[in-house]
CSV table of C-alpha atoms in Angstrom, one decimal:
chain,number,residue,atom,x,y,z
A,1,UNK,CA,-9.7,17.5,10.4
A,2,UNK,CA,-10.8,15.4,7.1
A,3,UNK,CA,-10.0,11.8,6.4
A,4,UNK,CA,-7.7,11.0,3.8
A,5,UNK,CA,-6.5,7.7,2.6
A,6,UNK,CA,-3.1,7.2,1.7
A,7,UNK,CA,-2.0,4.8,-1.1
A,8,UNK,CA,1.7,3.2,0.2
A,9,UNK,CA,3.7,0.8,-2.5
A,10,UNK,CA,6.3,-1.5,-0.3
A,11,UNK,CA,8.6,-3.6,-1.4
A,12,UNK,CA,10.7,-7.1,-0.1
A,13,UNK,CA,13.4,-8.0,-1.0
A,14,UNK,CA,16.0,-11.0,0.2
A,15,UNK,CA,19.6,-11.9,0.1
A,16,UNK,CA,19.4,-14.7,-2.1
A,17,UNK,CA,20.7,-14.6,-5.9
A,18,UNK,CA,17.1,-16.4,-6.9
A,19,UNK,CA,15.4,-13.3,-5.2
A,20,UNK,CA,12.1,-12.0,-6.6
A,21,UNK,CA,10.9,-8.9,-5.1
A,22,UNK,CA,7.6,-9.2,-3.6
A,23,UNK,CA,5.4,-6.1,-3.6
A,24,UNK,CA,2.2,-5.1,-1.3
A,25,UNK,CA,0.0,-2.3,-1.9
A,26,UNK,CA,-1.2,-1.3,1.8
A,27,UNK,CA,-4.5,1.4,2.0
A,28,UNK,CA,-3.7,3.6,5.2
A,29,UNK,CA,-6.2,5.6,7.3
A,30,UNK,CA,-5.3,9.4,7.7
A,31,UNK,CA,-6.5,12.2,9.2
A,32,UNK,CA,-5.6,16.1,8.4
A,33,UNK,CA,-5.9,19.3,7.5
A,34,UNK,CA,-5.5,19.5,4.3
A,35,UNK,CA,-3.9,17.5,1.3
A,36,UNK,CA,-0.7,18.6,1.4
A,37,UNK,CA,-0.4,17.4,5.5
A,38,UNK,CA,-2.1,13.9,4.5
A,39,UNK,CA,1.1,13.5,1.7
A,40,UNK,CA,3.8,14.1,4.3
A,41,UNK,CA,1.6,11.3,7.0
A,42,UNK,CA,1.2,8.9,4.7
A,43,UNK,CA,5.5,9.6,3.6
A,44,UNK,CA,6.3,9.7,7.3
A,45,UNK,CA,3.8,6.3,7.8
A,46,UNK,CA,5.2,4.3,5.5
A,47,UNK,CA,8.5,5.1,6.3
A,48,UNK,CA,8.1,3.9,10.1
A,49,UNK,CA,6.4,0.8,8.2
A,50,UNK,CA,10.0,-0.2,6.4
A,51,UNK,CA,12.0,-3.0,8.6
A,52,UNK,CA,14.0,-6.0,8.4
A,53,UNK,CA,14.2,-9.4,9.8
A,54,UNK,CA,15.3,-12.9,9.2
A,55,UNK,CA,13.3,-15.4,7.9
A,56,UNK,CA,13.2,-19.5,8.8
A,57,UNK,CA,16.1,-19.7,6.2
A,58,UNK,CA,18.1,-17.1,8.1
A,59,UNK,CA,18.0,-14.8,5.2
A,60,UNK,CA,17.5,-11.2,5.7
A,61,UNK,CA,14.4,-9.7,4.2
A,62,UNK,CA,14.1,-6.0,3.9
A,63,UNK,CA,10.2,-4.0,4.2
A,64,UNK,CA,11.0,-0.7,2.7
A,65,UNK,CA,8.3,2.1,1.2
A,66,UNK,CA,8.6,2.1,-2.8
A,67,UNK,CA,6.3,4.7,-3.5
A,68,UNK,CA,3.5,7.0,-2.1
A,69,UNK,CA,1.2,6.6,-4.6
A,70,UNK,CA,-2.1,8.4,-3.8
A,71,UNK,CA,-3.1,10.4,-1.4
A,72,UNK,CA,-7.0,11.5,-1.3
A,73,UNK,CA,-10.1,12.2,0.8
A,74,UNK,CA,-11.9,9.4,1.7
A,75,UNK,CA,-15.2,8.8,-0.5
A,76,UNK,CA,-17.6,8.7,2.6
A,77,UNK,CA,-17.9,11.8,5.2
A,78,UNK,CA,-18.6,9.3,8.0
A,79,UNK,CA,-16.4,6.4,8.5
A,80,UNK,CA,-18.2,3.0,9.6
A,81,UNK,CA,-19.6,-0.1,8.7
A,82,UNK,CA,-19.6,-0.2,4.7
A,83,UNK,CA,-18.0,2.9,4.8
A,84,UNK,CA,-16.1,3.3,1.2
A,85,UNK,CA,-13.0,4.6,1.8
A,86,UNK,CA,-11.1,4.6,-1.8
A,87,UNK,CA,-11.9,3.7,-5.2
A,88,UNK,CA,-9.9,4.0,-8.5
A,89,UNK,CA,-11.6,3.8,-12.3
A,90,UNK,CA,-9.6,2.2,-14.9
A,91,UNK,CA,-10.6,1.0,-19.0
A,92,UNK,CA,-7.9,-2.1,-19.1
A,93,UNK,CA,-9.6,-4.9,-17.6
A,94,UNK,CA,-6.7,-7.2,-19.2
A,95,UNK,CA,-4.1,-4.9,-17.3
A,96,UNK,CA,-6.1,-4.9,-13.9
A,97,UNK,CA,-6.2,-8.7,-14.2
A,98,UNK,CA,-2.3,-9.1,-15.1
A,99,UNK,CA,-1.8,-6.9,-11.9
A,100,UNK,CA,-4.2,-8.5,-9.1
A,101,UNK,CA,-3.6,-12.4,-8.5
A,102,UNK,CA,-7.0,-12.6,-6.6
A,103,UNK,CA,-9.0,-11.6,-9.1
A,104,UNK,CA,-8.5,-15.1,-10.3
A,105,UNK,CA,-7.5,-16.9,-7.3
A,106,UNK,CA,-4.2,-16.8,-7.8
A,107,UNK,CA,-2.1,-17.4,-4.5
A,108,UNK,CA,0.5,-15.3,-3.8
């Protein structure tokens, strides 16, 4: 068995008309056999993820899995303290910054 680590997109969405989706990239743990077994965890993980409830307004706000978007070995044999687990290279600094609200403190 290898680790993997599984890249799941979810979405929320409410009942309101003023409703703007909001969208959280979760990094999942996985262990397998092989690629293709770690693709069909992380699908079968973030679908048990998806739910519902009511917020304090009563309205209903729906959890449900968007996308899987990568599935890969973990960078580091061993997992523990300082471990690195995923990492991603990109050119458009602009882009990434557009994207990630805490790279300039941004609240959500």
């Amino acid at each position: 068995m290898e680790n993997y680590v599984g890249v799941l997109l979810f979405r929320a969405t409410g009942e309101s008309e003023d409703d703007h989706p909001l969208y959280e990239e979760s990094f999942v743990l996985l262990t397998a056999e092989d690629e293709e077994t770690a693709w069909a965890k992380a699908s079968s993980h973030g679908r048990e993820r998806e739910h519902s409830y009511r917020n304090d307004d009563g309205e209903l706000i729906s959890w449900k899995l968007e996308q899987v978007v990568d599935v890969c070995l973990a960078v580091d044999d061993e997992i523990g303290d300082g471990a690195e687990l995923y990492s991603r290279f990109f050119r458009d600094l602009t882009a990434y910054r557009a994207f990630e609200p805490l790279l300039d403190g941004e609240p959500l």
